[in-house]
PDB file of C-alpha atoms in Angstrom:
ATOM      1  CA  UNK A 974       0.315   0.029  -0.503  1.00 50.00           C
ATOM      2  CA  UNK A 975       1.597   3.387  -1.031  1.00 51.00           C
ATOM      3  CA  UNK A 976       1.878   5.771   1.546  1.00 51.00           C
ATOM      4  CA  UNK A 977      -0.751   9.210   0.617  1.00 53.00           C
ATOM      5  CA  UNK A 978       1.457  12.568   0.772  1.00 50.00           C
ATOM      6  CA  UNK A 979      -0.157  15.256   1.528  1.00 55.00           C
ATOM      7  CA  UNK A 980       0.503  18.329  -0.922  1.00 56.00           C
ATOM      8  CA  UNK A 981      -0.953  21.299  -2.388  1.00 60.00           C
ATOM      9  CA  UNK A 982      -3.255  20.852  -5.054  1.00 62.00           C
ATOM     10  CA  UNK A 983      -0.457  21.983  -7.748  1.00 67.00           C
ATOM     11  CA  UNK A 984       2.003  19.299  -5.719  1.00 64.00           C
ATOM     12  CA  UNK A 985       4.576  21.922  -5.097  1.00 67.00           C
ATOM     13  CA  UNK A 986       4.677  21.673  -1.796  1.00 66.00           C
ATOM     14  CA  UNK A 987       3.826  21.204   1.777  1.00 62.00           C
ATOM     15  CA  UNK A 988      -0.620  22.320   2.225  1.00 61.00           C
ATOM     16  CA  UNK A 989      -0.102  23.412   6.183  1.00 61.00           C
ATOM     17  CA  UNK A 990       2.737  25.439   7.581  1.00 60.00           C
ATOM     18  CA  UNK A 991       5.550  23.117   8.494  1.00 61.00           C
ATOM     19  CA  UNK A 992       6.054  25.473  11.735  1.00 59.00           C
ATOM     20  CA  UNK A 993       3.222  26.029  14.280  1.00 61.00           C
ATOM     21  CA  UNK A 994       2.581  29.529  15.452  1.00 64.00           C
ATOM     22  CA  UNK A 995       4.762  30.445  18.029  1.00 67.00           C
ATOM     23  CA  UNK A 996       8.037  29.164  16.792  1.00 65.00           C
ATOM     24  CA  UNK A 997      10.925  31.029  16.393  1.00 64.00           C
ATOM     25  CA  UNK A 998      11.505  29.203  13.067  1.00 65.00           C
ATOM     26  CA  UNK A 999       8.721  30.785  11.514  1.00 67.00           C
ATOM     27  CA  UNK A1000       9.278  34.420  12.869  1.00 76.00           C
ATOM     28  CA  UNK A1001      10.378  36.665   9.664  1.00 83.00           C
ATOM     29  CA  UNK A1002      13.295  38.397   9.333  1.00 88.00           C
ATOM     30  CA  UNK A1003      11.886  41.264   9.482  1.00 91.00           C
ATOM     31  CA  UNK A1004       9.722  40.065  13.188  1.00 90.00           C
ATOM     32  CA  UNK A1005      12.936  38.833  14.405  1.00 90.00           C
ATOM     33  CA  UNK A1006      14.851  42.314  13.693  1.00 94.00           C
ATOM     34  CA  UNK A1007      12.316  43.214  15.738  1.00 95.00           C
ATOM     35  CA  UNK A1008      11.843  41.432  19.024  1.00 94.00           C
ATOM     36  CA  UNK A1009      16.075  42.603  19.622  1.00 95.00           C
ATOM     37  CA  UNK A1010      15.840  45.608  18.740  1.00 97.00           C
ATOM     38  CA  UNK A1011      13.178  45.737  20.985  1.00 96.00           C
ATOM     39  CA  UNK A1012      14.918  44.049  23.995  1.00 97.00           C
ATOM     40  CA  UNK A1013      17.482  46.166  23.223  1.00 97.00           C
ATOM     41  CA  UNK A1014      15.637  49.150  23.749  1.00 97.00           C
ATOM     42  CA  UNK A1015      13.996  48.000  26.566  1.00 96.00           C
ATOM     43  CA  UNK A1016      17.027  47.182  27.815  1.00 96.00           C
ATOM     44  CA  UNK A1017      18.436  50.314  27.323  1.00 95.00           C
ATOM     45  CA  UNK A1018      15.190  51.888  29.100  1.00 95.00           C
ATOM     46  CA  UNK A1019      15.936  50.467  31.473  1.00 95.00           C
ATOM     47  CA  UNK A1020      19.329  51.124  32.268  1.00 94.00           C
ATOM     48  CA  UNK A1021      18.540  55.254  32.022  1.00 93.00           C
ATOM     49  CA  UNK A1022      14.174  55.848  32.258  1.00 93.00           C
ATOM     50  CA  UNK A1023      14.862  59.451  32.893  1.00 93.00           C
ATOM     51  CA  UNK A1024      16.037  60.000  29.615  1.00 93.00           C
ATOM     52  CA  UNK A1025      14.439  57.154  27.635  1.00 93.00           C
ATOM     53  CA  UNK A1026      11.103  57.837  29.646  1.00 91.00           C
ATOM     54  CA  UNK A1027       9.484  59.445  26.655  1.00 92.00           C
ATOM     55  CA  UNK A1028      11.388  58.694  23.179  1.00 95.00           C
ATOM     56  CA  UNK A1029       9.693  56.701  20.491  1.00 96.00           C
ATOM     57  CA  UNK A1030      11.618  53.411  18.966  1.00 97.00           C
ATOM     58  CA  UNK A1031      10.794  52.901  15.738  1.00 96.00           C
ATOM     59  CA  UNK A1032      12.445  50.780  12.798  1.00 97.00           C
ATOM     60  CA  UNK A1033      12.161  51.543   9.245  1.00 95.00           C
ATOM     61  CA  UNK A1034      12.786  49.065   6.231  1.00 92.00           C
ATOM     62  CA  UNK A1035      15.592  52.123   4.505  1.00 92.00           C
ATOM     63  CA  UNK A1036      16.478  55.629   4.996  1.00 91.00           C
ATOM     64  CA  UNK A1037      14.395  58.260   3.656  1.00 88.00           C
ATOM     65  CA  UNK A1038      15.237  59.141  -0.410  1.00 86.00           C
ATOM     66  CA  UNK A1039      16.295  62.650   1.144  1.00 85.00           C
ATOM     67  CA  UNK A1040      18.878  61.798   3.069  1.00 80.00           C
ATOM     68  CA  UNK A1041      23.001  62.367   1.859  1.00 80.00           C
ATOM     69  CA  UNK A1042      25.342  59.964   3.635  1.00 79.00           C
ATOM     70  CA  UNK A1043      23.982  55.466   4.854  1.00 78.00           C
ATOM     71  CA  UNK A1044      23.503  55.381   8.491  1.00 90.00           C
ATOM     72  CA  UNK A1045      21.786  52.418  10.438  1.00 95.00           C
ATOM     73  CA  UNK A1046      20.109  54.821  12.285  1.00 95.00           C
ATOM     74  CA  UNK A1047      18.340  58.022  13.381  1.00 93.00           C
ATOM     75  CA  UNK A1048      17.243  60.148  16.233  1.00 94.00           C
ATOM     76  CA  UNK A1049      14.859  62.846  15.376  1.00 93.00           C
ATOM     77  CA  UNK A1050      14.728  65.309  18.664  1.00 92.00           C
ATOM     78  CA  UNK A1051      11.641  66.779  19.992  1.00 92.00           C
ATOM     79  CA  UNK A1052      10.137  69.397  18.697  1.00 92.00           C
ATOM     80  CA  UNK A1053       6.571  71.482  20.262  1.00 92.00           C
ATOM     81  CA  UNK A1054       4.000  68.786  18.967  1.00 93.00           C
ATOM     82  CA  UNK A1055       6.124  65.295  18.088  1.00 93.00           C
ATOM     83  CA  UNK A1056       8.584  63.287  21.294  1.00 95.00           C
ATOM     84  CA  UNK A1057      11.971  62.348  20.771  1.00 95.00           C
ATOM     85  CA  UNK A1058      11.789  59.059  17.319  1.00 96.00           C
ATOM     86  CA  UNK A1059      14.598  57.300  17.567  1.00 96.00           C
ATOM     87  CA  UNK A1060      14.479  55.230  14.447  1.00 96.00           C
ATOM     88  CA  UNK A1061      16.192  52.180  13.241  1.00 97.00           C
ATOM     89  CA  UNK A1062      16.937  51.138   9.310  1.00 96.00           C
ATOM     90  CA  UNK A1063      16.488  47.691   9.401  1.00 95.00           C
ATOM     91  CA  UNK A1064      17.618  46.722   5.165  1.00 94.00           C
ATOM     92  CA  UNK A1065      21.068  48.574   5.937  1.00 93.00           C
ATOM     93  CA  UNK A1066      22.043  46.950   9.045  1.00 95.00           C
ATOM     94  CA  UNK A1067      20.954  43.127   7.179  1.00 93.00           C
ATOM     95  CA  UNK A1068      23.371  44.183   5.049  1.00 92.00           C
ATOM     96  CA  UNK A1069      26.495  45.368   6.856  1.00 92.00           C
ATOM     97  CA  UNK A1070      25.761  42.734   9.143  1.00 92.00           C
ATOM     98  CA  UNK A1071      27.005  38.709   9.251  1.00 89.00           C
ATOM     99  CA  UNK A1072      23.774  35.928  10.626  1.00 82.00           C
ATOM    100  CA  UNK A1073      25.777  35.822  13.264  1.00 90.00           C
ATOM    101  CA  UNK A1074      26.595  39.017  14.631  1.00 94.00           C
ATOM    102  CA  UNK A1075      23.420  40.921  13.447  1.00 94.00           C
ATOM    103  CA  UNK A1076      22.466  41.097  16.826  1.00 94.00           C
ATOM    104  CA  UNK A1077      25.512  42.537  18.657  1.00 96.00           C
ATOM    105  CA  UNK A1078      25.750  45.575  15.269  1.00 96.00           C
ATOM    106  CA  UNK A1079      22.009  45.909  16.503  1.00 96.00           C
ATOM    107  CA  UNK A1080      22.858  46.352  19.887  1.00 96.00           C
ATOM    108  CA  UNK A1081      25.740  48.292  19.192  1.00 96.00           C
ATOM    109  CA  UNK A1082      23.768  50.518  16.238  1.00 96.00           C
ATOM    110  CA  UNK A1083      20.569  50.985  19.655  1.00 96.00           C
ATOM    111  CA  UNK A1084      23.477  52.012  22.022  1.00 96.00           C
ATOM    112  CA  UNK A1085      25.195  54.778  19.713  1.00 96.00           C
ATOM    113  CA  UNK A1086      21.696  56.110  18.840  1.00 95.00           C
ATOM    114  CA  UNK A1087      20.866  56.207  22.741  1.00 95.00           C
ATOM    115  CA  UNK A1088      24.925  58.551  23.195  1.00 95.00           C
ATOM    116  CA  UNK A1089      23.258  61.124  20.528  1.00 94.00           C
ATOM    117  CA  UNK A1090      20.156  61.903  22.525  1.00 94.00           C
ATOM    118  CA  UNK A1091      22.409  61.800  25.468  1.00 93.00           C
ATOM    119  CA  UNK A1092      24.842  64.460  23.331  1.00 92.00           C
ATOM    120  CA  UNK A1093      21.186  66.919  22.304  1.00 84.00           C
TER     121      UNK A1093
END
């Protein structure tokens, strides 16, 4: 008797997801990046709660087209109608990092952006 394989209707792949919903292998690269960056920013916020209490942390894919120099992240200072923002650029960081050093580079970029904020 022949075992039956469950494939999609065109015969090219599995019908169901390969990983369950909460497994780290199921996360996309963007979700994995966001998770690491948010954890690093939370760790920095615990160290310096007075400085980072009203700072908004964001992740963008690429820097705006108007920027003239390459950058991993940017600090947007507070104005009268906007809070301070720290923005990391995911694609730039991923392009410059090796697979095993990505998390360290994210931590370094977050630390650099907080240091820039501290100096302003």
